[in-house]
mmCIF file of C-alpha atoms in Angstrom:
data_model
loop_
_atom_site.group_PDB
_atom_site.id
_atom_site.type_symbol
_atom_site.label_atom_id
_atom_site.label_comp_id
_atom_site.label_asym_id
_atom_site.label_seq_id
_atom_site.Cartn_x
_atom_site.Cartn_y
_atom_site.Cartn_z
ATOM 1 C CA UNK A 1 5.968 -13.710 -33.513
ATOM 2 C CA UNK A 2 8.421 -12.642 -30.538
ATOM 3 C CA UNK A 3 8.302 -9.652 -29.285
ATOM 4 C CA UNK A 4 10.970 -8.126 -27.147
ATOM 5 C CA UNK A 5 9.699 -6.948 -23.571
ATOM 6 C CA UNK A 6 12.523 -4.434 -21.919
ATOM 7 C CA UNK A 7 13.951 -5.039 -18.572
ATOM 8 C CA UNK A 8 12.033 -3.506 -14.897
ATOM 9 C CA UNK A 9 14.344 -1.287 -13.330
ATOM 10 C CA UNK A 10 13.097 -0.177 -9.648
ATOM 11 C CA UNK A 11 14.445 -0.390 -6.236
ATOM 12 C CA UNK A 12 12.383 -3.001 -4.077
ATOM 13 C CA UNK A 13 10.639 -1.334 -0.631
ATOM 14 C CA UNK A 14 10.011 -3.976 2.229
ATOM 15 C CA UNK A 15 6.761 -3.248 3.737
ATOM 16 C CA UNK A 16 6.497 -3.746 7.478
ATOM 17 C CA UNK A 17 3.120 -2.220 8.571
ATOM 18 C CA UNK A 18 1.968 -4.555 5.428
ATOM 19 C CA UNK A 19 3.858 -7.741 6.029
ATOM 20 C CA UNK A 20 2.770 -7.869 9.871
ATOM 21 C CA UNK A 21 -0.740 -6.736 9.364
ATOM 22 C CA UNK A 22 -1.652 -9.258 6.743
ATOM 23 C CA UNK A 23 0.437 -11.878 7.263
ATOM 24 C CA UNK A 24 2.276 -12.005 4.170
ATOM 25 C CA UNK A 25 5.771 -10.792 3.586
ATOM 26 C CA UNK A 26 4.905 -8.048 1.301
ATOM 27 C CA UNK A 27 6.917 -5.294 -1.075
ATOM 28 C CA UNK A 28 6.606 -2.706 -3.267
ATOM 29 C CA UNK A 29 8.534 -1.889 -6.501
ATOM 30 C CA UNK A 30 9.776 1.946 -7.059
ATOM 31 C CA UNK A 31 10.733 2.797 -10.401
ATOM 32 C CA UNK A 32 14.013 4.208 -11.419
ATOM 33 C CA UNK A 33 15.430 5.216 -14.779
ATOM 34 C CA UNK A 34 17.174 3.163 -16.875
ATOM 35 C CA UNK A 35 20.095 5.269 -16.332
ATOM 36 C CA UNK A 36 19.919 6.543 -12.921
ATOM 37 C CA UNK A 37 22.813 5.864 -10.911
ATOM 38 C CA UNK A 38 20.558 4.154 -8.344
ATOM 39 C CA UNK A 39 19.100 1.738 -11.400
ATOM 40 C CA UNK A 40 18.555 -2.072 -10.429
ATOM 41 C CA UNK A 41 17.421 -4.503 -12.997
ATOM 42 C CA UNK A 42 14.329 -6.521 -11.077
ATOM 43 C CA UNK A 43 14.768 -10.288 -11.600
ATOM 44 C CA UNK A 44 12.321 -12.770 -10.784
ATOM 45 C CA UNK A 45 14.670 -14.426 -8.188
ATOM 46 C CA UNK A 46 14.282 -11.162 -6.314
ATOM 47 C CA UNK A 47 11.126 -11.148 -6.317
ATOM 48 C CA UNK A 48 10.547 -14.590 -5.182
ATOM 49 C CA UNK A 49 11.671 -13.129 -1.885
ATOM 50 C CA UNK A 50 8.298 -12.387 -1.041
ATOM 51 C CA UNK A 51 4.793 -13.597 -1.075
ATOM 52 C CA UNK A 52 3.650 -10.357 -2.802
ATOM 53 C CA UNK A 53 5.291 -7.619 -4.772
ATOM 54 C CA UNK A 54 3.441 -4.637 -5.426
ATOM 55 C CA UNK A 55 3.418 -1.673 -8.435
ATOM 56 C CA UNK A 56 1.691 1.159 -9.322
ATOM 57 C CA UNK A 57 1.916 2.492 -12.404
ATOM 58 C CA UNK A 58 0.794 5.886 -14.146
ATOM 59 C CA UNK A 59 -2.199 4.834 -16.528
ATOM 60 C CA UNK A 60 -0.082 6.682 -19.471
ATOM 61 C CA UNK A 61 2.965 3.740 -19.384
ATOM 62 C CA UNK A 62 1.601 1.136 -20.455
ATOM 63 C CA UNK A 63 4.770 -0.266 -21.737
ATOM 64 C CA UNK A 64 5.280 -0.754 -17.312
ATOM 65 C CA UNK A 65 2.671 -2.874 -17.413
ATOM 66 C CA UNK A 66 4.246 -5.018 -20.583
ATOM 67 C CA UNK A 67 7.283 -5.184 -18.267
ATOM 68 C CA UNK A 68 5.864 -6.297 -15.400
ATOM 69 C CA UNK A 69 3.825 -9.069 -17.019
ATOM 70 C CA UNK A 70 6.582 -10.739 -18.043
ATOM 71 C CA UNK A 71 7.825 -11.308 -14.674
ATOM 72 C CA UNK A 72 4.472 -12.621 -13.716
ATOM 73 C CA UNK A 73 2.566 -9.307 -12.539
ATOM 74 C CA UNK A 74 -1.125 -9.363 -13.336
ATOM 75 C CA UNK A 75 -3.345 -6.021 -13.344
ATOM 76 C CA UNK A 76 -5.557 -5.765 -9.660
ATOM 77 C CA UNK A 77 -7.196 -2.499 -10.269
ATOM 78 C CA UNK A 78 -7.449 1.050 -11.480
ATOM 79 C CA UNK A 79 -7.131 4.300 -9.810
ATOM 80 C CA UNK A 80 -8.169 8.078 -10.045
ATOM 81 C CA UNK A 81 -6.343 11.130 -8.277
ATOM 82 C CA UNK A 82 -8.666 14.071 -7.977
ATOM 83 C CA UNK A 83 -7.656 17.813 -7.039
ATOM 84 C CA UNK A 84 -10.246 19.906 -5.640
ATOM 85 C CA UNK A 85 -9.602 23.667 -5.161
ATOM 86 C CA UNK A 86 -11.828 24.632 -1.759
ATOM 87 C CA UNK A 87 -13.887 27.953 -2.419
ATOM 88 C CA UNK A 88 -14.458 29.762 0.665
ATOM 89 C CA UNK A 89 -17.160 31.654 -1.114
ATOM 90 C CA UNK A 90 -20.227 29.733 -0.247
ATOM 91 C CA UNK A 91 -19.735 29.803 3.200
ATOM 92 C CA UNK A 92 -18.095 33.993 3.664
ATOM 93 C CA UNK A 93 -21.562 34.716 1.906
ATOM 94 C CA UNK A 94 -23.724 33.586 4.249
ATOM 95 C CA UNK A 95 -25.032 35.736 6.805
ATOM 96 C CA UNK A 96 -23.201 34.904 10.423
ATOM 97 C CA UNK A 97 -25.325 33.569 12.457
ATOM 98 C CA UNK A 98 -27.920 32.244 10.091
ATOM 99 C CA UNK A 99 -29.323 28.575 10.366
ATOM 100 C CA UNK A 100 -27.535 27.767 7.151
ATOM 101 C CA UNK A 101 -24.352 29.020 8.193
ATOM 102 C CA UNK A 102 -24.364 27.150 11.440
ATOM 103 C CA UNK A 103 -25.601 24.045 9.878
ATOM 104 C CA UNK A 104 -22.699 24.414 7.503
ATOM 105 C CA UNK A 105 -20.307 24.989 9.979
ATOM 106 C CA UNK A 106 -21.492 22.834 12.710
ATOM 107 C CA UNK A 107 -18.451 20.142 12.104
ATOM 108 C CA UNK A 108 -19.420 16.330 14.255
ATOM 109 C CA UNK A 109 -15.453 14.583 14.874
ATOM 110 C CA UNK A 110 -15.855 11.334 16.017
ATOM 111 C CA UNK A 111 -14.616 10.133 19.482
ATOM 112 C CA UNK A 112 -13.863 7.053 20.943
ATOM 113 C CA UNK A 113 -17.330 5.816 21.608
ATOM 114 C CA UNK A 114 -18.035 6.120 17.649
ATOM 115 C CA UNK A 115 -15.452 3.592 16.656
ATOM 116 C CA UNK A 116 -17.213 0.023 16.881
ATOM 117 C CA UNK A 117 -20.031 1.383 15.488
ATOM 118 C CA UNK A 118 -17.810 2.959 12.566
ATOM 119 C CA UNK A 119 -15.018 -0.091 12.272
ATOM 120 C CA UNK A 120 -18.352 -2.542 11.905
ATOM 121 C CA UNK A 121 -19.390 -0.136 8.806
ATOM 122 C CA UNK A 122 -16.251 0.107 7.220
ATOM 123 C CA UNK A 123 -15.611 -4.066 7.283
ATOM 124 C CA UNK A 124 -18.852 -3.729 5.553
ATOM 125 C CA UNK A 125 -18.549 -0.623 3.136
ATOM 126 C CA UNK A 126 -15.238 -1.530 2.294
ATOM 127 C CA UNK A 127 -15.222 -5.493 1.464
ATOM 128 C CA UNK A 128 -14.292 -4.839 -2.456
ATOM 129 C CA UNK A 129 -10.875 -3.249 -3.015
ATOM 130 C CA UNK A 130 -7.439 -3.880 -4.184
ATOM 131 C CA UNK A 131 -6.859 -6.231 -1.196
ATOM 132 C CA UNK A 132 -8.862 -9.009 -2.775
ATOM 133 C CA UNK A 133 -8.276 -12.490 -3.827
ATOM 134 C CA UNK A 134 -6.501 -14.323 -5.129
ATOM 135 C CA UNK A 135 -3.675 -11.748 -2.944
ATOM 136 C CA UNK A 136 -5.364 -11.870 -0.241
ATOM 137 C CA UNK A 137 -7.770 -13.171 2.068
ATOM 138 C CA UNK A 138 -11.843 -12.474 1.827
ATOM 139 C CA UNK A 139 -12.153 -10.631 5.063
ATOM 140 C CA UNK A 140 -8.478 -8.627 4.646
ATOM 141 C CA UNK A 141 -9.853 -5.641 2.870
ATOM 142 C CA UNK A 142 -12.764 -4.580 5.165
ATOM 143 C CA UNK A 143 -10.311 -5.494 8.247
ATOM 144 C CA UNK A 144 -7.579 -3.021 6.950
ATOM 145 C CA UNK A 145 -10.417 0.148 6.524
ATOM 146 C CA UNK A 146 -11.603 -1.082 9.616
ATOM 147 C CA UNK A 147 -8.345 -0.249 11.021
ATOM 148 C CA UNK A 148 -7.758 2.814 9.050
ATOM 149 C CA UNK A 149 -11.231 4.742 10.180
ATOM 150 C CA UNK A 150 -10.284 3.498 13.934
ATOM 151 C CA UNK A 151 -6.924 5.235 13.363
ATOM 152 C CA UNK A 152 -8.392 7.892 12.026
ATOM 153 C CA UNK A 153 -10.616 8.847 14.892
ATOM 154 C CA UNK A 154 -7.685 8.595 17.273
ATOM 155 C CA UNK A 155 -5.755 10.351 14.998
ATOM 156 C CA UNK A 156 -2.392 8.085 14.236
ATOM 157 C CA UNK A 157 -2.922 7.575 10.733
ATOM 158 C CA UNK A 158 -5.494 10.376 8.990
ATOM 159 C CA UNK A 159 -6.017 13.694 11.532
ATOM 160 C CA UNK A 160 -9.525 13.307 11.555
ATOM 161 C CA UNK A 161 -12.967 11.704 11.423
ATOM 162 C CA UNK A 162 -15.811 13.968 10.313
ATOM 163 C CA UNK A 163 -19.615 12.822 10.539
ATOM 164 C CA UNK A 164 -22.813 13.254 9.156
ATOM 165 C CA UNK A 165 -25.580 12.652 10.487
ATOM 166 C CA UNK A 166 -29.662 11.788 9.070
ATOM 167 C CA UNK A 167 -32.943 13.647 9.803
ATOM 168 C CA UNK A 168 -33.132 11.677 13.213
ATOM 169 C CA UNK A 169 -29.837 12.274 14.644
ATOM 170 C CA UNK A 170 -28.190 8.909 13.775
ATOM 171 C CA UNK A 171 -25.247 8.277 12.075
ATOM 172 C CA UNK A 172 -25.240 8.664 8.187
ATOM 173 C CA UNK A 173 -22.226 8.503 7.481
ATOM 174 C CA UNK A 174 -17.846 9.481 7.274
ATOM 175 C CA UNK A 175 -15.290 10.808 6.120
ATOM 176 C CA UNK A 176 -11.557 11.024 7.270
ATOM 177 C CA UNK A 177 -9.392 14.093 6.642
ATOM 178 C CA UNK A 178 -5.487 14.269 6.626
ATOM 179 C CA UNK A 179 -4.056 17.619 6.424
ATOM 180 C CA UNK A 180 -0.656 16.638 3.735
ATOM 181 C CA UNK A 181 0.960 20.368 4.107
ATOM 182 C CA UNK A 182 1.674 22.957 1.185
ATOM 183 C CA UNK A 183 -2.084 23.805 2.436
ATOM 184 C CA UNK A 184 -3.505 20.113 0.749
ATOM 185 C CA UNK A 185 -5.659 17.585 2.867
ATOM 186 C CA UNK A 186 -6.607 14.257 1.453
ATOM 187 C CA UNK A 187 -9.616 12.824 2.085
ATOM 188 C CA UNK A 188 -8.773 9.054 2.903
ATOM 189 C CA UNK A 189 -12.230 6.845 3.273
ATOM 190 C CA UNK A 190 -15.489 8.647 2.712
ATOM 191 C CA UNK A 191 -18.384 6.245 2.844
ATOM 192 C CA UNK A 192 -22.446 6.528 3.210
ATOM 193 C CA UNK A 193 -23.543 3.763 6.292
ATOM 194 C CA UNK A 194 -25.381 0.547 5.052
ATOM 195 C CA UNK A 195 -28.561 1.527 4.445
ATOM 196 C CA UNK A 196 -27.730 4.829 4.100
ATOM 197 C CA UNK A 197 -27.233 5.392 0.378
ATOM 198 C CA UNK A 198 -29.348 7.810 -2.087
ATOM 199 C CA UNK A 199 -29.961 9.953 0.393
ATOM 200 C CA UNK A 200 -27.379 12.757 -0.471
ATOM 201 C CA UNK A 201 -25.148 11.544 2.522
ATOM 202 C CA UNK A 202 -22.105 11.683 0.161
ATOM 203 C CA UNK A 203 -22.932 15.205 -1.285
ATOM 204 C CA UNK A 204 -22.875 16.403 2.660
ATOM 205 C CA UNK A 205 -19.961 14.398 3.531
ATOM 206 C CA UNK A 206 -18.162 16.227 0.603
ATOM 207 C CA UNK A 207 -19.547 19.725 2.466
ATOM 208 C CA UNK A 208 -18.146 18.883 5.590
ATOM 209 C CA UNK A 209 -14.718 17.889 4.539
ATOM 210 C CA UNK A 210 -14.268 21.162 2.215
ATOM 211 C CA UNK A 211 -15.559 23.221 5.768
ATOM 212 C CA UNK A 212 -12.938 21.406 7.450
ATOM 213 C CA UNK A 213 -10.628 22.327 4.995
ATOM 214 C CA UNK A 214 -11.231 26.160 5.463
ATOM 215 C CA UNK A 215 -11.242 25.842 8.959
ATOM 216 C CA UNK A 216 -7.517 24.833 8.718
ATOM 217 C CA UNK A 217 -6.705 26.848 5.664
ATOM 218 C CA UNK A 218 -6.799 24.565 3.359
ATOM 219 C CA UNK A 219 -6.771 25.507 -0.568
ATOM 220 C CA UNK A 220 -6.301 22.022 -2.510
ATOM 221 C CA UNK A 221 -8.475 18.477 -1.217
ATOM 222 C CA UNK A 222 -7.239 15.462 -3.083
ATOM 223 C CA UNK A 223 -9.049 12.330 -3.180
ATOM 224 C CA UNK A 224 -8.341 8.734 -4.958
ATOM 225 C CA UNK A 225 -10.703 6.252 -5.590
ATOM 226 C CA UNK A 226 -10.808 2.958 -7.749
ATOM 227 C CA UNK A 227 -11.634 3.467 -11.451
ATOM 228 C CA UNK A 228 -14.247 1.208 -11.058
ATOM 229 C CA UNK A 229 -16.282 3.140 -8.536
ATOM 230 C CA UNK A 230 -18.312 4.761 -10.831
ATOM 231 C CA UNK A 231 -20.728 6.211 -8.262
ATOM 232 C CA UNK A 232 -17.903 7.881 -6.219
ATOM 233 C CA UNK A 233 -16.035 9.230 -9.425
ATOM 234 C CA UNK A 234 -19.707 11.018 -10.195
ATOM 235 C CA UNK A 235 -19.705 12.377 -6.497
ATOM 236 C CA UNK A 236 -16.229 13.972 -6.469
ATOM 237 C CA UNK A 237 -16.680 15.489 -10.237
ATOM 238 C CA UNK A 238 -20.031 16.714 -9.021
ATOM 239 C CA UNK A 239 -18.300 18.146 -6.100
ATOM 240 C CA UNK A 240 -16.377 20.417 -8.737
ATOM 241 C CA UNK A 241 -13.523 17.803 -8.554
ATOM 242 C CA UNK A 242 -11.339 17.279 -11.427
ATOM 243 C CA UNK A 243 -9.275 14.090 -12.194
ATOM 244 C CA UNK A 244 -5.644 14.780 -12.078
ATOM 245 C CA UNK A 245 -3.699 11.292 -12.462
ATOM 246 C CA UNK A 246 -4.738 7.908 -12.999
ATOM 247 C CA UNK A 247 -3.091 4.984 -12.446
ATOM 248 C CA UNK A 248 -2.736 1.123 -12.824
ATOM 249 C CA UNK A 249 -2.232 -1.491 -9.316
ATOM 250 C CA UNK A 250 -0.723 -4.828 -10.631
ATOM 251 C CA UNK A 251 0.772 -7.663 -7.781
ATOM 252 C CA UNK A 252 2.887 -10.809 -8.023
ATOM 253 C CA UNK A 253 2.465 -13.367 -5.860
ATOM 254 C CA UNK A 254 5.438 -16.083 -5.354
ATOM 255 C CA UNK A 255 3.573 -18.862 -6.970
ATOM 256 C CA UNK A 256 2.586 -16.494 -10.123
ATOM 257 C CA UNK A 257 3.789 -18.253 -13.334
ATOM 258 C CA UNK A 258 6.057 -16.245 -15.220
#
């Protein structure tokens, strides 16, 4: 039986920061319509260009993902928006001055001196993601959140790093806060150390970043996270989270068949 697969129209993005970091000449499709006067049919000589094309596509067009098979695109992972509102209530309630209000409030931003320690954590937290092989190389996805939570505590990428620390004083755990505007942050990597987990680090890393957020009058948090992290999908609905948009990653590498 044949069945007729309709043509990709999208604009091709080079990315730079991509390309240089990992060492692979690396784009990213964005979708046009059909009869937008900016349409461009994708062709597979195009995308030869590079070593690695990316898409992203809402979870809801599937038909995309038909598409982009038959150029040679193969699924990498899922992913899950979630919108938080921040309630200001549980804090405005609490007496001033009270332990629990200035355990709440009492906000730990990393510094310089935290980022080995942190960097050496996230290579090691962050290992499985959507930079994995066959794309890419075994130690390229804990290297780039390795970069990303050193960026974030000197603020170039993300605006912040927030800790938490355990009973004794030693670090628990982080979470990295980007104020977006239109009174939204996003929370970019949130992660319990090694040997840190079931402990309710998350559920106070989740605390601290919703403080932050009213301390900068913030009113929506959004966080993403991979379908397939089941135990972080659970934290964020828990949270009082609620999943707005999901969506599919697929790549094409210059060597996929088509």
């Amino acid at each position: 039986m044949s069945i007729h697969v309709e043509p990709v129209y999208a604009d091709i993005e080079p990315l730079a920061w991509d390309s240089q970091f990992f060492g692979l000449s690396t784009a990213r499709l964005n979708f046009v319509s059909e009869f937008s006067s900016a349409k461009g049919r994708i062709t597979a000589s195009q995308l030869d260009e590079y070593a690695l094309v990316q898409a992203k596509i809402p979870a809801q067009q599937l038909h995309l993902a038909d598409q982009l098979s038959a150029l040679g695109f193969s699924l990498v992972e899922g992913e899950a928006d979630l919108l938080l509102s921040v309630n200001s209530s549980s804090v405005s309630s609490l007496p001033a001055g009270s332990e629990e209000c200035d355990k709440y409030q009492a906000l730990i931003t990393a510094t310089p001196s935290d980022i080995p320690l942190l960097k050496a954590a996230a290579t090691r937290v962050f290992a499985a993601s959507r930079f994995r092989a066959p794309w890419y190389q075994p130690d390229d996805s804990g290297r780039f959140y390795a970069t990303w939570v050193e960026n974030a505590v000197l603020g170039t990428f993300d605006h912040e790093c927030l800790l938490v620390n355990d009973e004794y004083g030693g670090l628990a755990g982080f979470v990295t806060m980007r104020n977006i505007g239109c009174h939204e942050a996003r929370i970019g990597l949130l992660a319990a150390l090694p040997g840190k987990y079931h402990q309710g680090i998350g559920k106070k890393l989740m605390s601290a970043a919703q403080q932050w957020c009213q301390n900068h009058r913030i009113q929506r948090l959004r966080i993403a996270t991979q379908i397939s992290n089941i135990t972080a999908l659970r934290l964020y609905t828990r949270s009082g989270a609620i999943i707005e948009s999901t969506a599919y990653w697929l790549y094409r590498g210059r060597n996929d068949s088509i």
